[in-house]
Amino acid sequence: AQKITQTQPGMFVQEKEAVTLDCTYDTSDPSYGLFWYKQPSSGEMIFLIYQGSYDQQNATEGRYSLNFQKARKSANLVISASQLGDSAMYFCAMREYTGNQFYFGTGTSLTVIP
Amino acid sequence: DVKVTQSSRYLVKRTGEKVFLECVQDMDHENMFWYRQDPGLGLRLIYFSYDVKMKEKGDIPEGYSVSREKKERFSLILESASTNQTSMYLCASSLMNPTQIFTDTQYFGPGTRLTVL
């Protein structure tokens, strides 16, 4: 089974609007961390935001927030007030307490329309 | 700031050649990783290393080997390159902190786009 599932291959959003990128995960480990990365066309993966499985509150970093619904095993990324520079691939990832591996989803391509 | 560098941004090699991809990080991180990225498949882990001279296979190690002789350097080796190894290769590093294991964020290099003809 896929550890991380991103069901939206491509998304479009109007500039200044908010957008939600979906991510669901699968783990039996009660302790894990969830990450979102941005990959612009230049290729470099940029860390955006982190959520721990025991964190009581949703993580926020500037215009990025993580909508963490533990019972549903979802960790959606919300980008508020989209900017043209937000156009990129976005990857959701998970690390379980046991082991050193990160598991990545297949990514969502976001295009911000002026 | 963490700096992860990769030896080449673009590389073109011929089938059967031995290929070395080098990765260097300057933040004294214990963990280093090699991924390949293909459209529609996301990132797939090839190998990772959690200490000098230590390595573990990831999801797709076949056709690859690695070397970590120094903490800051992690090399990916294609012993005999094949066309199906044409891909984007990403190196990453992370700090192994037992007390903050869940903030073990990976930091990536700029990637090497390898074409095997």
PDB file of C-alpha atoms in Angstrom:
ATOM      1  CA  ALA A   1       0.000   0.000   0.000  1.00  0.00           C
ATOM      2  CA  GLN A   2       1.099   3.540  -0.694  1.00  0.00           C
ATOM      3  CA  LYS A   3       2.398   5.302   2.369  1.00  0.00           C
ATOM      4  CA  ILE A   4       1.586   8.756   0.967  1.00  0.00           C
ATOM      5  CA  THR A   5      -1.171   9.507  -1.531  1.00  0.00           C
ATOM      6  CA  GLN A   6      -1.611  12.766  -3.401  1.00  0.00           C
ATOM      7  CA  THR A   7      -4.656  12.466  -5.637  1.00  0.00           C
ATOM      8  CA  GLN A   8      -4.382  15.794  -7.462  1.00  0.00           C
ATOM      9  CA  PRO A   9      -1.803  15.635 -10.264  1.00  0.00           C
ATOM     10  CA  GLY A  10      -2.488  19.257 -11.203  1.00  0.00           C
ATOM     11  CA  MET A  11      -4.261  22.229  -9.642  1.00  0.00           C
ATOM     12  CA  PHE A  12      -5.023  25.772 -10.778  1.00  0.00           C
ATOM     13  CA  VAL A  13      -5.708  28.738  -8.528  1.00  0.00           C
ATOM     14  CA  GLN A  14      -6.354  32.414  -9.147  1.00  0.00           C
ATOM     15  CA  GLU A  15      -3.768  34.797  -7.776  1.00  0.00           C
ATOM     16  CA  LYS A  16      -4.640  35.986  -4.237  1.00  0.00           C
ATOM     17  CA  GLU A  17      -7.013  33.079  -3.673  1.00  0.00           C
ATOM     18  CA  ALA A  18      -6.444  30.231  -1.201  1.00  0.00           C
ATOM     19  CA  VAL A  19      -5.799  26.670  -2.357  1.00  0.00           C
ATOM     20  CA  THR A  20      -5.754  23.285  -0.610  1.00  0.00           C
ATOM     21  CA  LEU A  21      -3.469  20.474  -1.728  1.00  0.00           C
ATOM     22  CA  ASP A  22      -4.564  17.050  -0.530  1.00  0.00           C
ATOM     23  CA  CYS A  23      -2.433  14.426   1.165  1.00  0.00           C
ATOM     24  CA  THR A  24      -3.420  11.192   2.872  1.00  0.00           C
ATOM     25  CA  TYR A  25      -1.040   8.819   4.579  1.00  0.00           C
ATOM     26  CA  ASP A  26      -0.939   5.268   5.802  1.00  0.00           C
ATOM     27  CA  THR A  27       0.916   4.113   8.875  1.00  0.00           C
ATOM     28  CA  SER A  28       0.407   1.865  11.877  1.00  0.00           C
ATOM     29  CA  ASP A  29       3.113   3.650  13.833  1.00  0.00           C
ATOM     30  CA  PRO A  30       1.544   6.014  16.412  1.00  0.00           C
ATOM     31  CA  SER A  31       4.562   8.306  16.173  1.00  0.00           C
ATOM     32  CA  TYR A  32       5.339  10.001  12.879  1.00  0.00           C
ATOM     33  CA  GLY A  33       6.054  13.326  11.248  1.00  0.00           C
ATOM     34  CA  LEU A  34       4.495  14.863   8.151  1.00  0.00           C
ATOM     35  CA  PHE A  35       6.298  17.277   5.829  1.00  0.00           C
ATOM     36  CA  TRP A  36       5.503  19.385   2.801  1.00  0.00           C
ATOM     37  CA  TYR A  37       8.085  20.383   0.204  1.00  0.00           C
ATOM     38  CA  LYS A  38       7.933  22.753  -2.746  1.00  0.00           C
ATOM     39  CA  GLN A  39       9.862  22.093  -5.952  1.00  0.00           C
ATOM     40  CA  PRO A  40      10.015  25.024  -8.383  1.00  0.00           C
ATOM     41  CA  SER A  41      11.030  24.530 -11.995  1.00  0.00           C
ATOM     42  CA  SER A  42      14.672  25.023 -10.947  1.00  0.00           C
ATOM     43  CA  GLY A  43      14.495  21.547  -9.354  1.00  0.00           C
ATOM     44  CA  GLU A  44      15.534  22.171  -5.762  1.00  0.00           C
ATOM     45  CA  MET A  45      13.244  20.791  -3.062  1.00  0.00           C
ATOM     46  CA  ILE A  46      12.365  23.426  -0.471  1.00  0.00           C
ATOM     47  CA  PHE A  47      11.046  22.469   2.961  1.00  0.00           C
ATOM     48  CA  LEU A  48       7.802  24.285   3.790  1.00  0.00           C
ATOM     49  CA  ILE A  49       6.133  22.945   6.906  1.00  0.00           C
ATOM     50  CA  TYR A  50       6.161  20.104   9.437  1.00  0.00           C
ATOM     51  CA  GLN A  51       3.466  18.470  11.599  1.00  0.00           C
ATOM     52  CA  GLY A  52       4.109  15.925  14.339  1.00  0.00           C
ATOM     53  CA  SER A  53       1.604  13.180  15.068  1.00  0.00           C
ATOM     54  CA  TYR A  54       1.262  14.305  18.672  1.00  0.00           C
ATOM     55  CA  ASP A  55       0.976  17.998  17.917  1.00  0.00           C
ATOM     56  CA  GLN A  56      -2.340  19.305  19.191  1.00  0.00           C
ATOM     57  CA  GLN A  57      -2.492  22.289  16.898  1.00  0.00           C
ATOM     58  CA  ASN A  58      -2.198  22.564  13.136  1.00  0.00           C
ATOM     59  CA  ALA A  59       1.187  23.791  11.983  1.00  0.00           C
ATOM     60  CA  THR A  60       1.463  27.202  10.339  1.00  0.00           C
ATOM     61  CA  GLU A  61       4.366  28.930   8.576  1.00  0.00           C
ATOM     62  CA  GLY A  62       3.504  32.288   7.088  1.00  0.00           C
ATOM     63  CA  ARG A  63       1.029  31.712   4.255  1.00  0.00           C
ATOM     64  CA  TYR A  64       1.276  27.937   4.659  1.00  0.00           C
ATOM     65  CA  SER A  65      -0.825  25.935   7.058  1.00  0.00           C
ATOM     66  CA  LEU A  66      -1.308  22.233   7.477  1.00  0.00           C
ATOM     67  CA  ASN A  67      -4.834  20.938   8.002  1.00  0.00           C
ATOM     68  CA  PHE A  68      -4.082  17.843  10.092  1.00  0.00           C
ATOM     69  CA  GLN A  69      -6.943  15.400  10.573  1.00  0.00           C
ATOM     70  CA  LYS A  70      -5.448  12.475  12.413  1.00  0.00           C
ATOM     71  CA  ALA A  71      -8.493  10.206  12.424  1.00  0.00           C
ATOM     72  CA  ARG A  72      -8.807  10.579   8.652  1.00  0.00           C
ATOM     73  CA  LYS A  73      -5.042  10.291   8.189  1.00  0.00           C
ATOM     74  CA  SER A  74      -4.953  13.415   6.121  1.00  0.00           C
ATOM     75  CA  ALA A  75      -2.464  16.289   6.115  1.00  0.00           C
ATOM     76  CA  ASN A  76      -3.602  18.835   3.571  1.00  0.00           C
ATOM     77  CA  LEU A  77      -1.513  21.900   2.760  1.00  0.00           C
ATOM     78  CA  VAL A  78      -3.348  25.202   2.613  1.00  0.00           C
ATOM     79  CA  ILE A  79      -1.727  28.134   0.824  1.00  0.00           C
ATOM     80  CA  SER A  80      -3.425  31.431   1.482  1.00  0.00           C
ATOM     81  CA  ALA A  81      -3.271  34.479  -0.792  1.00  0.00           C
ATOM     82  CA  SER A  82      -1.591  32.619  -3.674  1.00  0.00           C
ATOM     83  CA  GLN A  83       1.228  34.356  -5.512  1.00  0.00           C
ATOM     84  CA  LEU A  84       2.640  33.708  -8.972  1.00  0.00           C
ATOM     85  CA  GLY A  85       5.813  32.416  -7.327  1.00  0.00           C
ATOM     86  CA  ASP A  86       3.814  29.624  -5.707  1.00  0.00           C
ATOM     87  CA  SER A  87       3.591  27.868  -9.065  1.00  0.00           C
ATOM     88  CA  ALA A  88       5.558  24.659  -8.491  1.00  0.00           C
ATOM     89  CA  MET A  89       5.325  20.960  -7.661  1.00  0.00           C
ATOM     90  CA  TYR A  90       4.358  20.209  -4.078  1.00  0.00           C
ATOM     91  CA  PHE A  91       5.251  16.986  -2.323  1.00  0.00           C
ATOM     92  CA  CYS A  92       3.863  15.530   0.873  1.00  0.00           C
ATOM     93  CA  ALA A  93       6.164  13.261   2.879  1.00  0.00           C
ATOM     94  CA  MET A  94       6.108  11.208   6.058  1.00  0.00           C
ATOM     95  CA  ARG A  95       8.693   9.830   8.412  1.00  0.00           C
ATOM     96  CA  GLU A  96       7.742   7.136  10.888  1.00  0.00           C
ATOM     97  CA  TYR A  97       9.345   6.876  14.328  1.00  0.00           C
ATOM     98  CA  THR A  98      10.862   3.546  13.381  1.00  0.00           C
ATOM     99  CA  GLY A  99      13.406   3.812  10.607  1.00  0.00           C
ATOM    100  CA  ASN A 100      15.219   6.566   8.755  1.00  0.00           C
ATOM    101  CA  GLN A 101      13.167   6.583   5.591  1.00  0.00           C
ATOM    102  CA  PHE A 102      11.084   9.391   4.276  1.00  0.00           C
ATOM    103  CA  TYR A 103       8.097   8.404   2.144  1.00  0.00           C
ATOM    104  CA  PHE A 104       7.093  10.856  -0.575  1.00  0.00           C
ATOM    105  CA  GLY A 105       3.900  11.233  -2.525  1.00  0.00           C
ATOM    106  CA  THR A 106       3.803  11.621  -6.305  1.00  0.00           C
ATOM    107  CA  GLY A 107       3.308  15.365  -6.063  1.00  0.00           C
ATOM    108  CA  THR A 108       0.784  17.994  -7.133  1.00  0.00           C
ATOM    109  CA  SER A 109       1.596  20.575  -9.777  1.00  0.00           C
ATOM    110  CA  LEU A 110       0.163  23.943  -8.785  1.00  0.00           C
ATOM    111  CA  THR A 111      -0.293  26.734 -11.310  1.00  0.00           C
ATOM    112  CA  VAL A 112      -1.215  30.219 -10.121  1.00  0.00           C
ATOM    113  CA  ILE A 113      -3.145  32.198 -12.719  1.00  0.00           C
ATOM    114  CA  PRO A 114      -2.750  35.992 -12.804  1.00  0.00           C
TER     115      PRO A 114
ATOM    116  CA  ASP B   1      21.883  27.599   6.358  1.00  0.00           C
ATOM    117  CA  VAL B   2      22.303  24.018   5.307  1.00  0.00           C
ATOM    118  CA  LYS B   3      24.103  23.671   2.039  1.00  0.00           C
ATOM    119  CA  VAL B   4      23.866  20.511  -0.024  1.00  0.00           C
ATOM    120  CA  THR B   5      25.739  20.558  -3.296  1.00  0.00           C
ATOM    121  CA  GLN B   6      25.811  18.086  -6.159  1.00  0.00           C
ATOM    122  CA  SER B   7      28.688  17.777  -8.568  1.00  0.00           C
ATOM    123  CA  SER B   8      26.738  18.397 -11.770  1.00  0.00           C
ATOM    124  CA  ARG B   9      23.383  19.883 -12.722  1.00  0.00           C
ATOM    125  CA  TYR B  10      23.322  18.099 -16.083  1.00  0.00           C
ATOM    126  CA  LEU B  11      25.149  14.976 -17.186  1.00  0.00           C
ATOM    127  CA  VAL B  12      25.075  12.982 -20.421  1.00  0.00           C
ATOM    128  CA  LYS B  13      26.584   9.503 -20.476  1.00  0.00           C
ATOM    129  CA  ARG B  14      26.594   6.501 -22.790  1.00  0.00           C
ATOM    130  CA  THR B  15      25.176   3.066 -22.069  1.00  0.00           C
ATOM    131  CA  GLY B  16      27.672   0.920 -20.201  1.00  0.00           C
ATOM    132  CA  GLU B  17      29.674   3.793 -18.765  1.00  0.00           C
ATOM    133  CA  LYS B  18      30.450   3.973 -15.059  1.00  0.00           C
ATOM    134  CA  VAL B  19      28.871   7.106 -13.603  1.00  0.00           C
ATOM    135  CA  PHE B  20      29.677   8.887 -10.351  1.00  0.00           C
ATOM    136  CA  LEU B  21      27.291  11.381  -8.795  1.00  0.00           C
ATOM    137  CA  GLU B  22      28.766  13.287  -5.888  1.00  0.00           C
ATOM    138  CA  CYS B  23      26.944  14.984  -3.037  1.00  0.00           C
ATOM    139  CA  VAL B  24      28.464  17.131  -0.308  1.00  0.00           C
ATOM    140  CA  GLN B  25      26.797  18.718   2.733  1.00  0.00           C
ATOM    141  CA  ASP B  26      28.356  21.240   5.052  1.00  0.00           C
ATOM    142  CA  MET B  27      26.215  20.916   8.198  1.00  0.00           C
ATOM    143  CA  ASP B  28      27.728  17.832   9.806  1.00  0.00           C
ATOM    144  CA  HIS B  29      24.552  15.804   9.193  1.00  0.00           C
ATOM    145  CA  GLU B  30      24.638  12.102   9.988  1.00  0.00           C
ATOM    146  CA  ASN B  31      22.025  11.023   7.456  1.00  0.00           C
ATOM    147  CA  MET B  32      22.392  11.278   3.692  1.00  0.00           C
ATOM    148  CA  PHE B  33      20.047  10.050   0.982  1.00  0.00           C
ATOM    149  CA  TRP B  34      19.914   9.464  -2.753  1.00  0.00           C
ATOM    150  CA  TYR B  35      16.596   9.634  -4.585  1.00  0.00           C
ATOM    151  CA  ARG B  36      15.576   9.480  -8.184  1.00  0.00           C
ATOM    152  CA  GLN B  37      12.642  11.479  -9.407  1.00  0.00           C
ATOM    153  CA  ASP B  38      10.548  10.520 -12.425  1.00  0.00           C
ATOM    154  CA  PRO B  39       7.333  12.136 -13.680  1.00  0.00           C
ATOM    155  CA  GLY B  40       4.269  10.575 -12.084  1.00  0.00           C
ATOM    156  CA  LEU B  41       6.339   8.482  -9.694  1.00  0.00           C
ATOM    157  CA  GLY B  42       7.489  11.128  -7.233  1.00  0.00           C
ATOM    158  CA  LEU B  43      10.708  10.552  -5.331  1.00  0.00           C
ATOM    159  CA  ARG B  44      11.960   7.043  -4.845  1.00  0.00           C
ATOM    160  CA  LEU B  45      14.708   6.222  -2.394  1.00  0.00           C
ATOM    161  CA  ILE B  46      17.735   4.470  -3.851  1.00  0.00           C
ATOM    162  CA  TYR B  47      20.092   4.279  -0.852  1.00  0.00           C
ATOM    163  CA  PHE B  48      20.664   6.074   2.391  1.00  0.00           C
ATOM    164  CA  SER B  49      23.464   6.283   4.907  1.00  0.00           C
ATOM    165  CA  TYR B  50      23.177   7.055   8.597  1.00  0.00           C
ATOM    166  CA  ASP B  51      26.893   7.132   9.319  1.00  0.00           C
ATOM    167  CA  VAL B  52      30.280   6.955   7.647  1.00  0.00           C
ATOM    168  CA  LYS B  53      30.749   3.645   5.857  1.00  0.00           C
ATOM    169  CA  MET B  54      27.176   2.655   6.706  1.00  0.00           C
ATOM    170  CA  LYS B  55      24.530   2.247   4.032  1.00  0.00           C
ATOM    171  CA  GLU B  56      21.102   0.798   3.640  1.00  0.00           C
ATOM    172  CA  LYS B  57      19.109  -0.062   0.555  1.00  0.00           C
ATOM    173  CA  GLY B  58      16.063   1.968  -0.242  1.00  0.00           C
ATOM    174  CA  ASP B  59      13.199   0.997  -2.486  1.00  0.00           C
ATOM    175  CA  ILE B  60      15.075   0.769  -5.802  1.00  0.00           C
ATOM    176  CA  PRO B  61      18.758  -0.086  -5.218  1.00  0.00           C
ATOM    177  CA  GLU B  62      19.199  -2.347  -8.254  1.00  0.00           C
ATOM    178  CA  GLY B  63      21.829  -1.055 -10.643  1.00  0.00           C
ATOM    179  CA  TYR B  64      23.254   1.388  -8.097  1.00  0.00           C
ATOM    180  CA  SER B  65      25.846   1.386  -5.370  1.00  0.00           C
ATOM    181  CA  VAL B  66      26.970   4.057  -2.918  1.00  0.00           C
ATOM    182  CA  SER B  67      30.029   5.126  -1.020  1.00  0.00           C
ATOM    183  CA  ARG B  68      30.393   7.184   2.127  1.00  0.00           C
ATOM    184  CA  GLU B  69      34.026   7.446   3.154  1.00  0.00           C
ATOM    185  CA  LYS B  70      33.633  10.830   4.840  1.00  0.00           C
ATOM    186  CA  LYS B  71      30.712  12.222   6.777  1.00  0.00           C
ATOM    187  CA  GLU B  72      30.109  15.128   4.438  1.00  0.00           C
ATOM    188  CA  ARG B  73      30.253  13.216   1.164  1.00  0.00           C
ATOM    189  CA  PHE B  74      27.886  10.607  -0.253  1.00  0.00           C
ATOM    190  CA  SER B  75      28.466   9.218  -3.728  1.00  0.00           C
ATOM    191  CA  LEU B  76      26.056   7.388  -5.981  1.00  0.00           C
ATOM    192  CA  ILE B  77      27.592   5.013  -8.498  1.00  0.00           C
ATOM    193  CA  LEU B  78      26.035   3.561 -11.604  1.00  0.00           C
ATOM    194  CA  GLU B  79      28.341   0.639 -12.383  1.00  0.00           C
ATOM    195  CA  SER B  80      27.096   0.257 -15.964  1.00  0.00           C
ATOM    196  CA  ALA B  81      24.668   2.968 -16.957  1.00  0.00           C
ATOM    197  CA  SER B  82      21.528   1.978 -18.824  1.00  0.00           C
ATOM    198  CA  THR B  83      18.914   4.077 -20.618  1.00  0.00           C
ATOM    199  CA  ASN B  84      16.316   3.333 -17.942  1.00  0.00           C
ATOM    200  CA  GLN B  85      18.518   5.176 -15.467  1.00  0.00           C
ATOM    201  CA  THR B  86      17.876   8.451 -17.261  1.00  0.00           C
ATOM    202  CA  SER B  87      16.325  10.529 -14.513  1.00  0.00           C
ATOM    203  CA  MET B  88      16.664  13.398 -12.065  1.00  0.00           C
ATOM    204  CA  TYR B  89      18.808  12.428  -9.087  1.00  0.00           C
ATOM    205  CA  LEU B  90      18.369  14.253  -5.803  1.00  0.00           C
ATOM    206  CA  CYS B  91      20.652  14.100  -2.809  1.00  0.00           C
ATOM    207  CA  ALA B  92      19.469  15.042   0.682  1.00  0.00           C
ATOM    208  CA  SER B  93      20.858  15.188   4.191  1.00  0.00           C
ATOM    209  CA  SER B  94      19.330  15.368   7.652  1.00  0.00           C
ATOM    210  CA  LEU B  95      20.449  15.631  11.235  1.00  0.00           C
ATOM    211  CA  MET B  96      19.940  12.586  13.395  1.00  0.00           C
ATOM    212  CA  ASN B  97      18.857  14.090  16.677  1.00  0.00           C
ATOM    213  CA  PRO B  98      17.468  11.417  19.044  1.00  0.00           C
ATOM    214  CA  THR B  99      15.732  14.025  21.172  1.00  0.00           C
ATOM    215  CA  GLN B 100      14.084  15.742  18.218  1.00  0.00           C
ATOM    216  CA  ILE B 101      13.619  12.890  15.880  1.00  0.00           C
ATOM    217  CA  PHE B 102      10.455  14.238  14.367  1.00  0.00           C
ATOM    218  CA  THR B 103      12.069  17.445  13.216  1.00  0.00           C
ATOM    219  CA  ASP B 104      14.505  15.451  11.130  1.00  0.00           C
ATOM    220  CA  THR B 105      13.859  17.584   8.078  1.00  0.00           C
ATOM    221  CA  GLN B 106      15.655  16.604   4.910  1.00  0.00           C
ATOM    222  CA  TYR B 107      17.584  19.272   3.029  1.00  0.00           C
ATOM    223  CA  PHE B 108      18.050  18.754  -0.666  1.00  0.00           C
ATOM    224  CA  GLY B 109      20.661  19.590  -3.238  1.00  0.00           C
ATOM    225  CA  PRO B 110      19.775  21.158  -6.601  1.00  0.00           C
ATOM    226  CA  GLY B 111      19.585  17.793  -8.383  1.00  0.00           C
ATOM    227  CA  THR B 112      21.480  16.193 -11.262  1.00  0.00           C
ATOM    228  CA  ARG B 113      19.603  15.538 -14.464  1.00  0.00           C
ATOM    229  CA  LEU B 114      21.253  12.453 -15.962  1.00  0.00           C
ATOM    230  CA  THR B 115      20.681  11.359 -19.533  1.00  0.00           C
ATOM    231  CA  VAL B 116      21.965   7.959 -20.646  1.00  0.00           C
ATOM    232  CA  LEU B 117      22.185   7.549 -24.402  1.00  0.00           C
TER     233      LEU B 117
END
